Coordinates of C-alpha atoms in Angstrom, one line a residue:
M1 CA 11.0 71.9 -74.5
S2 CA 7.7 71.4 -76.4
T3 CA 7.0 67.9 -77.7
R4 CA 5.1 69.1 -80.7
K5 CA 5.6 72.4 -82.5
E6 CA 1.9 72.7 -83.2
T7 CA 1.0 72.7 -79.5
K8 CA 0.5 76.4 -78.5
M9 CA -2.0 76.4 -75.6
A10 CA -0.9 77.8 -72.2
N11 CA -0.9 74.3 -70.6
A12 CA 0.8 72.7 -73.5
R13 CA 2.5 69.4 -72.8
K14 CA 6.2 69.6 -72.4
A15 CA 9.1 67.3 -71.7
K16 CA 11.5 68.9 -69.2
P17 CA 14.8 67.1 -68.6
T18 CA 16.7 67.6 -65.3
V19 CA 20.4 67.0 -65.2
K20 CA 22.8 66.9 -62.3
F21 CA 26.5 66.7 -62.5
N22 CA 28.2 65.4 -59.3
G23 CA 25.0 66.1 -57.4
K24 CA 24.6 69.7 -58.6
N25 CA 21.6 70.7 -60.6
V26 CA 22.9 72.2 -63.9
N27 CA 19.6 72.9 -65.7
E28 CA 20.1 76.7 -65.7
S29 CA 23.7 76.5 -66.7
I30 CA 23.1 74.3 -69.8
A31 CA 19.7 75.6 -70.8
P32 CA 21.0 78.2 -73.3
Y33 CA 23.2 75.5 -74.9
L34 CA 21.1 72.4 -74.8
K35 CA 20.1 71.0 -78.2
K36 CA 18.9 67.6 -77.2
I37 CA 19.1 64.8 -74.6
V38 CA 19.0 61.2 -75.7
Y39 CA 18.2 58.5 -73.1
T40 CA 18.7 54.9 -74.3
D41 CA 16.9 52.4 -72.0
V42 CA 17.9 48.8 -72.6
A43 CA 16.1 45.8 -71.1
C44 CA 19.2 43.7 -70.9
G45 CA 22.5 42.8 -72.5
S46 CA 24.2 46.3 -72.3
S47 CA 24.2 49.4 -70.2
D48 CA 21.7 52.2 -70.4
S49 CA 23.2 55.4 -71.8
L50 CA 22.6 59.1 -71.8
D51 CA 23.9 61.6 -74.4
I52 CA 23.7 65.3 -73.8
V53 CA 24.2 67.4 -77.0
L54 CA 25.1 71.1 -76.6
Q55 CA 25.8 73.9 -79.0
N56 CA 29.4 75.1 -78.5
V57 CA 29.5 78.4 -80.4
D58 CA 31.4 80.3 -77.8
M59 CA 33.8 77.3 -77.3
K60 CA 33.3 77.3 -73.5
W61 CA 32.7 73.6 -73.3
L62 CA 36.1 73.0 -74.9
N63 CA 37.8 75.4 -72.5
T64 CA 36.8 76.4 -69.0
W65 CA 33.6 74.3 -68.9
Y66 CA 35.4 71.1 -70.1
P67 CA 34.0 68.3 -67.9
T68 CA 35.9 65.4 -66.4
K69 CA 35.6 61.8 -67.4
G70 CA 34.2 59.8 -64.5
D71 CA 31.9 62.7 -63.4
K72 CA 28.6 61.4 -62.0
I73 CA 25.4 62.3 -63.9
D74 CA 21.8 62.0 -62.7
A75 CA 19.0 62.6 -65.1
S76 CA 15.2 62.5 -65.3
I77 CA 12.5 63.7 -67.6
L78 CA 9.3 65.3 -66.5
F79 CA 6.4 64.8 -68.9
E80 CA 4.2 67.7 -68.1
N81 CA 0.5 67.9 -69.0
W82 CA 1.2 64.8 -71.1
T83 CA -2.1 63.0 -71.6
E84 CA -4.3 65.8 -70.3
A85 CA -3.9 69.1 -68.4
G86 CA -2.3 68.5 -65.0
K87 CA -1.4 64.9 -65.8
N88 CA 2.4 64.6 -65.3
F89 CA 4.8 61.6 -65.5
T90 CA 8.4 61.4 -64.6
T91 CA 11.0 59.0 -66.1
Q92 CA 14.0 58.4 -63.9
C93 CA 16.7 57.9 -66.4
G94 CA 19.1 56.8 -63.7
N95 CA 22.7 57.3 -62.6
F96 CA 25.5 57.5 -65.2
V97 CA 29.2 57.9 -65.3
L98 CA 30.6 60.4 -67.9
D99 CA 32.3 57.9 -70.2
S100 CA 32.9 59.9 -73.4
I101 CA 33.4 63.5 -74.4
G102 CA 33.2 64.6 -78.1
F103 CA 33.3 67.9 -80.0
T104 CA 32.5 68.8 -83.6
G105 CA 33.0 71.8 -85.8
G106 CA 30.4 73.0 -88.3
P107 CA 28.2 73.1 -86.4
L108 CA 30.1 73.6 -83.2
E109 CA 28.7 71.0 -80.8
A110 CA 29.7 69.1 -77.7
T111 CA 28.4 65.7 -76.9
F112 CA 28.8 64.2 -73.4
G113 CA 28.0 60.5 -73.1
G114 CA 27.2 58.7 -69.9
L115 CA 26.9 55.0 -69.2
A116 CA 25.0 53.3 -66.4
I117 CA 27.9 51.6 -64.9
P118 CA 29.7 51.8 -61.5
A119 CA 32.2 54.6 -61.1
S120 CA 34.9 51.9 -60.6
E121 CA 36.4 51.2 -64.1
S122 CA 37.5 47.7 -63.0
F123 CA 33.8 46.5 -63.3
K124 CA 34.1 46.7 -67.1
E125 CA 37.8 46.9 -67.7
T126 CA 39.8 44.7 -65.4
E127 CA 39.9 41.1 -66.5
R128 CA 39.9 38.5 -63.8
T129 CA 40.3 34.7 -63.5
K130 CA 38.4 32.8 -60.9
T131 CA 36.9 29.4 -60.5
W132 CA 33.4 29.4 -59.0
K133 CA 32.2 26.2 -57.4
S134 CA 28.9 25.0 -56.0
V135 CA 27.2 28.4 -56.4
T136 CA 23.9 29.9 -57.6
I137 CA 23.6 32.7 -60.1
R138 CA 22.1 34.8 -57.3
Q139 CA 25.3 34.2 -55.2
I140 CA 27.6 35.2 -58.0
G141 CA 25.6 38.4 -58.8
S142 CA 25.4 39.3 -55.1
E143 CA 29.2 38.9 -54.6
I144 CA 30.1 41.0 -57.6
A145 CA 27.6 43.7 -56.7
K146 CA 29.0 43.9 -53.2
K147 CA 32.5 44.2 -54.5
Y148 CA 31.5 47.5 -56.3
G149 CA 29.2 48.8 -53.6
L150 CA 26.2 48.2 -55.8
G151 CA 22.7 47.2 -54.8
F152 CA 21.5 43.8 -56.0
C153 CA 18.1 42.5 -57.1
Y154 CA 17.4 39.0 -58.2
D155 CA 13.9 38.1 -59.7
A156 CA 14.2 34.6 -61.1
N157 CA 14.2 31.0 -60.0
K158 CA 17.2 29.5 -58.2
I159 CA 19.8 28.1 -60.7
S160 CA 22.7 26.2 -59.3
I161 CA 26.0 25.8 -61.0
A162 CA 28.5 23.0 -60.0
K163 CA 31.5 24.8 -61.5
I164 CA 32.2 27.7 -63.8
E165 CA 35.4 29.4 -64.9
Q166 CA 35.8 33.2 -65.1
S167 CA 38.7 33.1 -67.4
E168 CA 40.3 36.5 -68.2
K169 CA 36.9 38.2 -68.2
T170 CA 35.7 41.4 -66.6
D171 CA 33.2 41.0 -63.9
S172 CA 30.7 42.9 -66.1
A173 CA 31.2 40.6 -69.1
F174 CA 31.3 37.5 -67.0
L175 CA 28.0 38.2 -65.2
Y176 CA 26.3 39.2 -68.5
S177 CA 27.5 35.9 -70.1
I178 CA 26.3 33.7 -67.3
C179 CA 22.8 35.3 -67.3
S180 CA 22.6 34.9 -71.1
S181 CA 23.7 31.3 -70.9
Y182 CA 20.9 30.4 -68.5
G183 CA 18.2 32.5 -70.1
L184 CA 18.2 35.4 -67.6
A185 CA 18.4 39.1 -68.2
M186 CA 20.7 41.6 -66.5
K187 CA 21.1 45.4 -66.4
V188 CA 22.7 48.0 -64.2
Y189 CA 20.2 50.7 -63.1
R190 CA 20.4 53.5 -60.5
G191 CA 23.4 51.9 -58.7
K192 CA 22.0 48.4 -58.7
I193 CA 22.6 45.2 -60.6
I194 CA 19.3 43.7 -61.6
I195 CA 18.9 40.1 -62.7
F196 CA 15.5 38.9 -63.8
D197 CA 13.6 36.2 -65.8
K198 CA 12.6 37.8 -69.0
G199 CA 9.9 35.2 -69.5
K200 CA 8.3 36.2 -66.3
Y201 CA 8.2 39.8 -67.4
E202 CA 6.7 38.8 -70.8
K203 CA 3.7 37.4 -69.0
K204 CA 2.9 40.7 -67.3
S205 CA -0.1 42.7 -68.5
P206 CA 0.6 45.3 -71.3
V207 CA 1.1 48.8 -69.9
T208 CA -0.3 50.6 -72.9
T209 CA -1.5 50.2 -76.5
I210 CA 0.4 51.5 -79.5
T211 CA -1.5 52.0 -82.8
R212 CA -0.4 52.8 -86.3
K213 CA -1.3 56.5 -85.8
D214 CA 1.3 56.7 -83.0
F215 CA 4.2 56.2 -85.4
I216 CA 5.6 59.5 -86.6
D217 CA 5.2 59.8 -90.4
D218 CA 4.1 56.1 -90.4
E219 CA 7.7 55.1 -89.7
W220 CA 7.8 51.5 -88.6
D221 CA 9.4 48.3 -89.8
F222 CA 7.9 44.8 -89.1
K223 CA 9.6 41.5 -89.7
D224 CA 8.3 38.0 -89.3
T225 CA 10.7 35.2 -90.0
L226 CA 11.0 31.4 -89.7
T227 CA 14.8 31.2 -90.3
G228 CA 16.7 30.9 -87.1
T229 CA 13.7 29.9 -84.9
Y230 CA 13.3 26.6 -83.2
T231 CA 10.7 24.4 -81.4
G232 CA 13.4 22.6 -79.4
A233 CA 17.0 21.6 -79.0
R234 CA 19.1 18.5 -78.7
T235 CA 22.2 18.9 -76.7
S236 CA 25.2 16.6 -76.7
Y237 CA 27.6 17.0 -73.7
K238 CA 30.3 15.1 -72.0
S239 CA 30.0 14.2 -68.3
G240 CA 31.8 12.0 -65.8
S241 CA 35.3 10.9 -65.3
D242 CA 35.0 8.6 -68.4
N243 CA 34.1 11.7 -70.5
K244 CA 31.0 9.8 -71.8
E245 CA 28.9 11.7 -74.3
I246 CA 25.3 12.2 -73.2
S247 CA 22.5 13.5 -75.4
T248 CA 19.2 15.1 -74.2
F249 CA 16.3 16.8 -75.9
I250 CA 14.0 19.6 -74.7
G251 CA 11.2 21.0 -76.8
L252 CA 7.8 22.7 -77.2
I253 CA 6.7 19.7 -79.3
K254 CA 8.1 16.2 -79.9
E255 CA 11.4 16.0 -81.6
N256 CA 10.0 14.1 -84.6
A257 CA 6.7 15.9 -84.8
T258 CA 5.5 17.6 -88.0
G259 CA 7.0 21.1 -88.1
S260 CA 9.6 20.4 -85.5
R261 CA 12.8 22.6 -85.9
V262 CA 15.5 21.3 -83.7
L263 CA 18.6 23.3 -82.7
R264 CA 21.7 21.1 -82.4
I265 CA 24.0 22.0 -79.6
N266 CA 27.4 20.7 -78.5
E267 CA 28.3 22.3 -75.2
Q268 CA 29.8 21.8 -71.8
A269 CA 27.3 21.0 -69.1
D270 CA 27.5 19.9 -65.5
D271 CA 24.5 17.5 -65.8
I272 CA 21.2 17.0 -67.6
N273 CA 19.6 20.0 -65.8
D274 CA 22.4 22.3 -66.7
A275 CA 22.2 21.1 -70.3
K276 CA 18.5 21.8 -70.5
Y277 CA 18.7 25.2 -68.9
K278 CA 21.3 26.3 -71.5
A279 CA 19.4 24.7 -74.4
A280 CA 16.1 26.4 -73.4
A281 CA 18.0 29.8 -73.2
R282 CA 19.5 29.3 -76.7
V283 CA 16.1 28.5 -78.2
N284 CA 14.3 31.4 -76.5
E285 CA 17.0 33.9 -77.5
S286 CA 16.8 32.8 -81.1
N287 CA 13.0 32.9 -81.1
E288 CA 12.9 36.5 -79.9
S289 CA 14.0 37.5 -83.4
A290 CA 11.1 35.6 -85.0
T291 CA 8.7 38.6 -85.0
T292 CA 10.0 42.0 -84.4
L293 CA 9.1 45.7 -85.0
T294 CA 11.1 48.9 -84.8
G295 CA 9.7 52.4 -85.3
T296 CA 9.6 56.0 -84.0
I297 CA 6.6 57.1 -82.0
W298 CA 5.6 60.3 -80.2
A299 CA 6.9 59.8 -76.7
N300 CA 4.8 57.7 -74.3
P301 CA 6.3 57.7 -70.8
K302 CA 4.6 54.3 -70.1
V303 CA 6.8 52.7 -72.7
M304 CA 10.0 51.6 -71.1
A305 CA 12.4 48.7 -71.7
G306 CA 11.3 45.5 -69.9
V307 CA 7.5 46.1 -70.1
T308 CA 5.0 44.7 -72.5
I309 CA 2.7 46.7 -74.8
T310 CA -0.2 45.8 -77.2
L311 CA 0.3 46.6 -80.8
S312 CA -2.9 47.4 -82.7
G313 CA -4.0 48.6 -86.1
L314 CA -1.3 46.7 -88.0
G315 CA -3.2 43.6 -89.1
K316 CA -1.2 40.4 -88.7
A317 CA 1.4 42.3 -86.8
N318 CA -1.0 43.0 -84.0
G319 CA -0.4 41.4 -80.6
K320 CA 1.5 41.5 -77.3
Y321 CA 5.1 42.7 -77.5
Y322 CA 8.0 42.9 -75.1
V323 CA 10.0 46.2 -75.2
D324 CA 13.7 45.5 -75.7
Q325 CA 14.9 49.1 -76.1
V326 CA 13.6 52.6 -76.0
K327 CA 15.6 55.6 -77.2
T328 CA 13.9 58.8 -75.9
T329 CA 15.0 62.1 -77.6
V330 CA 14.0 65.4 -76.1
S331 CA 14.7 68.4 -78.3
S332 CA 13.0 71.5 -79.7
D333 CA 11.7 69.4 -82.6
G334 CA 9.6 67.3 -80.2
T335 CA 10.0 64.4 -77.9
T336 CA 10.2 61.1 -79.6
Q337 CA 10.9 57.4 -78.9
E338 CA 12.6 54.9 -81.1
I339 CA 11.4 51.5 -80.0
E340 CA 12.6 48.0 -80.6
I341 CA 10.1 45.3 -79.6
H342 CA 9.6 41.6 -80.1
K343 CA 6.4 39.6 -80.1
C344 CA 5.8 37.5 -77.0
Q345 CA 6.0 33.8 -77.9
T346 CA 5.6 30.6 -76.0
R347 CA 8.9 30.2 -74.2
L348 CA 10.7 26.9 -73.7
V349 CA 11.1 26.4 -70.0
H350 CA 13.1 23.7 -68.2
V351 CA 11.6 22.7 -64.9
P352 CA 14.1 20.4 -63.0
A353 CA 12.7 17.1 -62.0
T354 CA 12.0 16.9 -58.3
P355 CA 14.5 14.4 -56.8
A356 CA 12.8 11.2 -55.6
P357 CA 12.6 11.2 -51.9
S358 CA 15.3 9.1 -50.3
K359 CA 14.2 5.9 -48.7
P360 CA 14.4 6.1 -44.9
A361 CA 17.0 3.8 -43.4
K362 CA 15.5 0.6 -42.3
T363 CA 15.2 0.5 -38.5
P364 CA 16.5 -2.9 -37.4
Q365 CA 13.6 -4.9 -36.0
K366 CA 14.0 -5.8 -32.4
Q367 CA 14.3 -9.5 -32.2
P368 CA 12.1 -11.1 -29.6
A369 CA 14.0 -12.1 -26.6
K370 CA 14.5 -15.9 -26.5
K371 CA 12.3 -17.4 -23.8
K372 CA 14.5 -18.7 -21.1
T373 CA 14.0 -22.2 -19.9
Y374 CA 14.3 -23.2 -16.3
K375 CA 15.1 -26.6 -14.8
V376 CA 15.1 -28.1 -11.3
G377 CA 17.9 -26.8 -9.2
D378 CA 18.1 -23.3 -10.8
I379 CA 18.4 -20.4 -8.4
V380 CA 16.1 -17.6 -9.4
N381 CA 15.0 -14.2 -8.1
F382 CA 11.3 -14.3 -7.1
H383 CA 9.6 -11.0 -7.8
G384 CA 7.2 -11.3 -4.9
G385 CA 3.5 -12.0 -5.0
M386 CA 1.3 -15.0 -4.8
Y387 CA 2.5 -18.6 -4.5
Y388 CA 0.0 -21.5 -4.3
Y389 CA -0.6 -24.7 -2.4
S390 CA -0.7 -26.8 -5.6
S391 CA -0.3 -26.4 -9.4
Y392 CA -4.0 -26.8 -10.1
P393 CA -6.4 -23.9 -10.9
G394 CA -8.2 -22.6 -7.8
A395 CA -5.5 -23.7 -5.4
K396 CA -5.2 -21.7 -2.2
G397 CA -2.6 -18.9 -2.5
Y398 CA -0.4 -17.0 -0.1
M399 CA 1.5 -13.7 -0.4
G400 CA 5.3 -14.0 -0.4
N401 CA 8.1 -11.4 -0.4
A402 CA 10.7 -11.0 -3.2
G403 CA 14.0 -12.7 -2.9
P404 CA 16.2 -15.7 -4.0
A405 CA 14.5 -19.1 -4.3
K406 CA 15.3 -22.5 -5.7
I407 CA 13.2 -24.4 -8.3
T408 CA 12.4 -27.8 -6.9
K409 CA 9.8 -29.0 -9.4
V410 CA 8.7 -28.0 -12.9
N411 CA 5.6 -28.7 -15.1
G412 CA 3.3 -29.5 -12.3
S413 CA 0.4 -31.7 -13.4
G414 CA -2.1 -29.0 -12.6
K415 CA -0.5 -26.7 -15.3
A416 CA -1.9 -23.4 -13.9
H417 CA 1.1 -22.7 -11.7
P418 CA 4.0 -24.7 -13.3
Y419 CA 7.0 -24.0 -11.1
H420 CA 7.6 -25.0 -7.4
L421 CA 9.9 -22.6 -5.6
V422 CA 11.5 -22.9 -2.2
T423 CA 13.1 -19.9 -0.5
I424 CA 16.8 -20.2 0.2
N425 CA 17.0 -17.1 2.5
W426 CA 14.1 -16.8 4.9
S427 CA 15.3 -13.4 6.1
K428 CA 14.6 -12.0 2.6
T429 CA 11.7 -13.9 1.2
H430 CA 9.0 -16.3 2.2
C431 CA 8.0 -18.5 -0.7
W432 CA 7.3 -22.3 -0.5
G433 CA 4.8 -23.3 -3.2
W434 CA 3.8 -23.2 -6.8
V435 CA 4.1 -20.0 -8.9
N436 CA 3.2 -18.7 -12.3
S437 CA 5.6 -18.2 -15.2
G438 CA 7.1 -14.7 -15.4
T439 CA 7.1 -14.2 -11.6
F440 CA 10.8 -14.8 -11.4
D441 CA 14.0 -14.4 -13.4

């Protein structure tokens, strides 16, 4: 399918969709009937979708070729010779489940709609009730993904939740709501649940530049508003067994600063960190609508949901934008993209305070052993060593063996060797003289 009718050269750029039903390539089968393919790529909040529109003049699609809801569809788009001869790009639209089948008369058309959801209907249809305790958002997402045989990717900081109720909600709706409450984005793409920090992706470098001339027939709509945008939030929540109300503020500027616009929130929260995570998420979500632009451009395969682009040639609207949604339409009239983008703003981010290090337990100080006093008549154990002729310094000494002895004198006038010991068992020790302190016990 040619992207622009005026392109006639042999190596004209073309967009060629490839479609598989239940693993089988059906390009040749549907080519005579194909009117257009519409691929809607959403950054978060809902499922990507694929719509295949076919002419149904011979009514085959409503008879023998009637598909089955739940069929698996794979789709991709090859952008051939797109920016120059031989320069090709491929957009992997992903995996879809045939969710809707529609027919019209005048003109006779068939429309098959696919959603990027697991084949198991229970993901988005079966309501469940469960209490989740002491978990992280990563753990919740991983457990739900595993239940449906899906891959899982988590690209955000760790966020812990003390307790949360899944009350009569489908797993799909529950996981979307958690991510939204804590400022994270979620989508299902190619058999995988992806949870990511939108703020982190807004900081990435722009993938391309879009100028005014890229908009078909100058079709664009820019809005810049103050209403519904905030510089911070004050949250009141109840905590503890006494249900005491606690109030906390988080903001880009001080609460009472000039120009401050504060969102007032009354909400359940586990603690002050939980309250601030949720408050920041509410403020950021509101502020995404501050500066937005929608429009239709000639298709640019670099423009996908979740990337950033630079907008140029539109005066005060110029700047860095995050792509929220891209609807790519491939038809004989050309290949176009309807884009929805919002200007990247300074986001409100809660960084939990680092807990103060716990003080190490005091090690009981060892009390010095009380010095034992000895008196005349005590029987002690002589350690062996020198004993002296007198208690005076320089007295002649002799070597004695260890063994029991009796104190016969203390505090000799010479002071150098204060105790006089006499052996009480000559078979074990030989000591008859003055000894130093500490040579016995």
